Amino acid sequence: MSVSVQEADFDTGAEIAALSRNDDGAGAVASFVGLVRGGSDGVGAMSLEHYPGMTEKALAEIVAIACRRWDVRRVRVIHRIGRLLPGEPIAFVGVASSHRGDAFAACEFIMDYLKTRAPFWKKEETATGSRWVDARETDDAAASRWGAAEGRD
Amino acid sequence: MSVSVQEADFDTGAEIAALSRNDDGAGAVASFVGLVRGGSDGVGAMSLEHYPGMTEKALAEIVAIACRRWDVRRVRVIHRIGRLLPGEPIAFVGVASSHRGDAFAACEFIMDYLKTRAPFWKKEETATGSRWVDARETDDAAASRWGAAEGRD
Amino acid sequence: MIKLLYFASLRETLGVAGEEIDASGCTHVQELRAHLAARGGVWNVFATSKSLRAAVNQAMAGADGAVKDGDEVAFFPPVTGG
Amino acid sequence: MIKLLYFASLRETLGVAGEEIDASGCTHVQELRAHLAARGGVWNVFATSKSLRAAVNQAMAGADGAVKDGDEVAFFPPVTGG
C-alpha cells in the first residue's frame, strides 16, 4: 500500500512487476496510466500544483477505503507534479488481487476518487497564455457511482 | 488492434508504452496482467493448450466487439501458451482511450469475454499428477453482465 | 468429409486429437454428437456431457449450429484461459 | 490563530498563498468564509463562489466543518488531478 507524489517519471513495467513479486497468490494485476493529452486545442504543456501534506494523506485514505471494500493484496499509487508535456504520464494506479474482478474495481475506484478528492490542480499552457483546467462534472458522476463514501464527501 | 498467442514472455512496460506512443490524444491506458497462481494446493506448474487458428480469430472478434462498444484508440492482447510456473504472466490486455471510463470498461470486457470464449485450456501439475482446470461459474457470470453478446453466445 | 478436432480433457478421454469422417447425414452439431455417441464406450461422453462445447469452422456454435461437408468441427470442454 | 492556505486559481485571484489570522469568532468553515468575504474586493469570491472547497487540517470539510484555534484551513477550487 504505497503512495508517491513526485516530479520524476516512473517505470510502469517495474511498478506492475513489483505488485505480484514473491506473491504467487496474486493472480490478477489491474493498472491504469493517465497521460497528458495534447493536440487540437493547442495545449503545449501542463503544470500540476498540489497541497503538500494533504495530498499524501488523501491518497492514503482513498487506498485504505479501497482495501476495505475489495479483496486486494497490494496497491501502488504514483502522482506526478510539476511541468509535464503532452504524452507524458501523470498518474499510475496498480492493484494486485487474487481475482480480476477485485483488481479492476479497486483500480477504477481509486482513480475515480483521486479525480475528485486528491488535492491536485492542473494548469494548461496554450499559445495564448495559461489557464486552470475546470473540474469535469463527469468526474463527480464517476466517483458518486461507487455509492456513499465513508466519511464526508 | 493487435493480438498475439505465444510461448514467450512479454514486456508489460513496453506494451503499455506502445499503446499511447505518438498519440497524444490517448489520455488513459488501462491494462491487466493475469498470472499463474501457485501455492496452497500444491500447483507446481500450469500447461496451456489452445486451438490454433480459432484462438486468434476468437481474440480478434472479442477485440472487435469492444471497439464497437467503447471509444478506444488502441488495443493489445497477448496470451501465452505452453508450460508456465507460478508467478509467471499468462495474459495481457491493454486498452488506450481518450478517457478512463472507456479504457477500464473495454479492458475488463475483453478479459471477461476471453475467459469464456477464447479456446484455451489450463492443466495443472500437482504433487499427485496433473488435472484439467474446471471452468468457473463466476466467469460465466462476469461475461454475462456485459449484456447480450452480438452473435451466438 | 467433415474434419473433427478434440481438445483438452475431451482429447484425453477419447485418446484421439482429430479425424476425418463421412457424416453426410449430419446437418447440425447435435446430429454429429449423436453420430459420435453411437460409437459407444468412451464416445458416450457426446451423449452424457452437458458442458461440452462446439465450434464450426473456428467459431463457437450451439447444438443447432449448421454443419456441412468440408467443415471443420471442434469439440471441447468449457474454456479456462486468461 | 488559524493558518490559512489558498491554492491554484484561488491563490492567483487573491494574490496570496497563505496567512495566519486571528479568527476566534469563527467556529465553522462557513463563518471563516464570511469573515474573509467581508474584506471586500477580490475576497468577495468567498461569498460568491459556489464551487470553492475547504479542508480542515488536511481533510476535506464542508461548510459546517468545525474550526478552532491552531487549525490549518485550506481553500481551493475543485480538484483536477489524475
XYZ file of C-alpha atoms in Angstrom, chain A residues 32-143:
112
model
C -4.030 2.470 -15.074
C -1.801 5.158 -16.544
C -3.134 8.680 -17.042
C -1.282 10.797 -19.620
C -1.191 14.453 -20.630
C -3.374 14.891 -23.684
C -2.223 17.496 -26.163
C -3.343 18.400 -29.517
C -6.252 20.102 -31.081
C -6.712 22.948 -28.611
C -3.033 23.793 -28.692
C -2.018 22.668 -25.225
C 1.761 22.817 -25.080
C 2.366 21.703 -21.500
C 0.606 21.034 -18.217
C 1.667 22.166 -14.755
C 0.466 20.275 -11.708
C 0.131 22.045 -8.357
C -0.755 20.170 -5.196
C -1.266 20.624 -1.449
C 1.847 19.121 0.160
C 0.970 17.158 3.255
C -2.699 16.745 2.434
C -2.005 15.086 -0.909
C -0.288 12.057 0.592
C -2.944 11.769 3.315
C -5.788 11.971 0.788
C -4.251 9.317 -1.447
C -3.559 7.017 1.514
C -7.164 7.413 2.685
C -8.522 6.574 -0.790
C -6.328 3.466 -0.894
C -7.485 2.499 2.619
C -11.141 2.732 1.543
C -10.410 0.528 -1.493
C -8.672 -2.040 0.720
C -11.726 -2.231 2.975
C -14.150 -2.626 0.061
C -12.265 -5.156 -2.086
C -10.020 -8.147 -1.574
C -6.719 -6.645 -2.688
C -3.157 -7.804 -1.956
C -1.036 -4.776 -2.956
C -1.773 -1.264 -4.189
C 0.572 1.318 -5.705
C -0.335 4.934 -6.481
C 2.020 7.448 -8.104
C 1.041 11.014 -8.997
C 3.449 13.379 -10.676
C 3.656 17.134 -10.025
C 5.408 19.980 -11.836
C 5.538 20.644 -15.573
C 4.605 17.818 -17.974
C 4.447 17.653 -21.763
C 1.705 16.038 -23.891
C 2.151 12.272 -23.978
C 3.903 12.187 -20.597
C 2.437 10.011 -17.825
C 0.754 11.899 -14.970
C -0.546 9.163 -12.708
C -0.279 5.433 -12.093
C -2.613 3.187 -10.113
C -1.913 -0.541 -9.850
C -3.791 -3.164 -7.833
C -2.874 -6.813 -7.307
C -5.544 -9.246 -6.178
C -6.312 -12.948 -6.210
C -9.067 -12.376 -8.766
C -9.527 -9.921 -11.579
C -12.927 -8.529 -10.542
C -11.495 -7.082 -7.333
C -8.368 -5.800 -9.081
C -10.360 -3.952 -11.758
C -12.916 -2.491 -9.343
C -10.372 -1.269 -6.791
C -8.160 0.253 -9.510
C -11.007 2.171 -11.155
C -12.407 3.241 -7.778
C -9.054 4.683 -6.727
C -8.775 6.648 -9.994
C -12.340 7.958 -9.712
C -11.847 9.031 -6.106
C -8.428 10.515 -6.809
C -10.042 12.663 -9.525
C -12.468 14.271 -7.057
C -10.693 14.089 -3.676
C -6.931 14.347 -4.061
C -5.746 17.988 -3.971
C -4.109 18.368 -7.385
C -4.795 21.191 -9.828
C -3.811 21.314 -13.486
C -2.860 24.443 -15.381
C -2.528 24.263 -19.160
C -0.116 26.304 -21.219
C -1.562 27.331 -24.581
C -0.401 29.584 -27.395
C -2.374 32.465 -25.858
C -1.352 32.025 -22.234
C -2.123 29.641 -19.413
C -5.423 28.580 -17.875
C -6.554 26.461 -14.961
C -8.377 23.291 -16.015
C -12.020 23.195 -14.935
C -13.272 20.218 -12.952
C -15.483 17.972 -15.054
C -18.972 17.003 -13.928
C -18.368 13.547 -15.384
C -15.686 13.065 -12.724
C -18.189 13.740 -9.941
C -20.570 11.297 -11.614
C -17.842 8.665 -11.891
C -16.952 8.998 -8.212
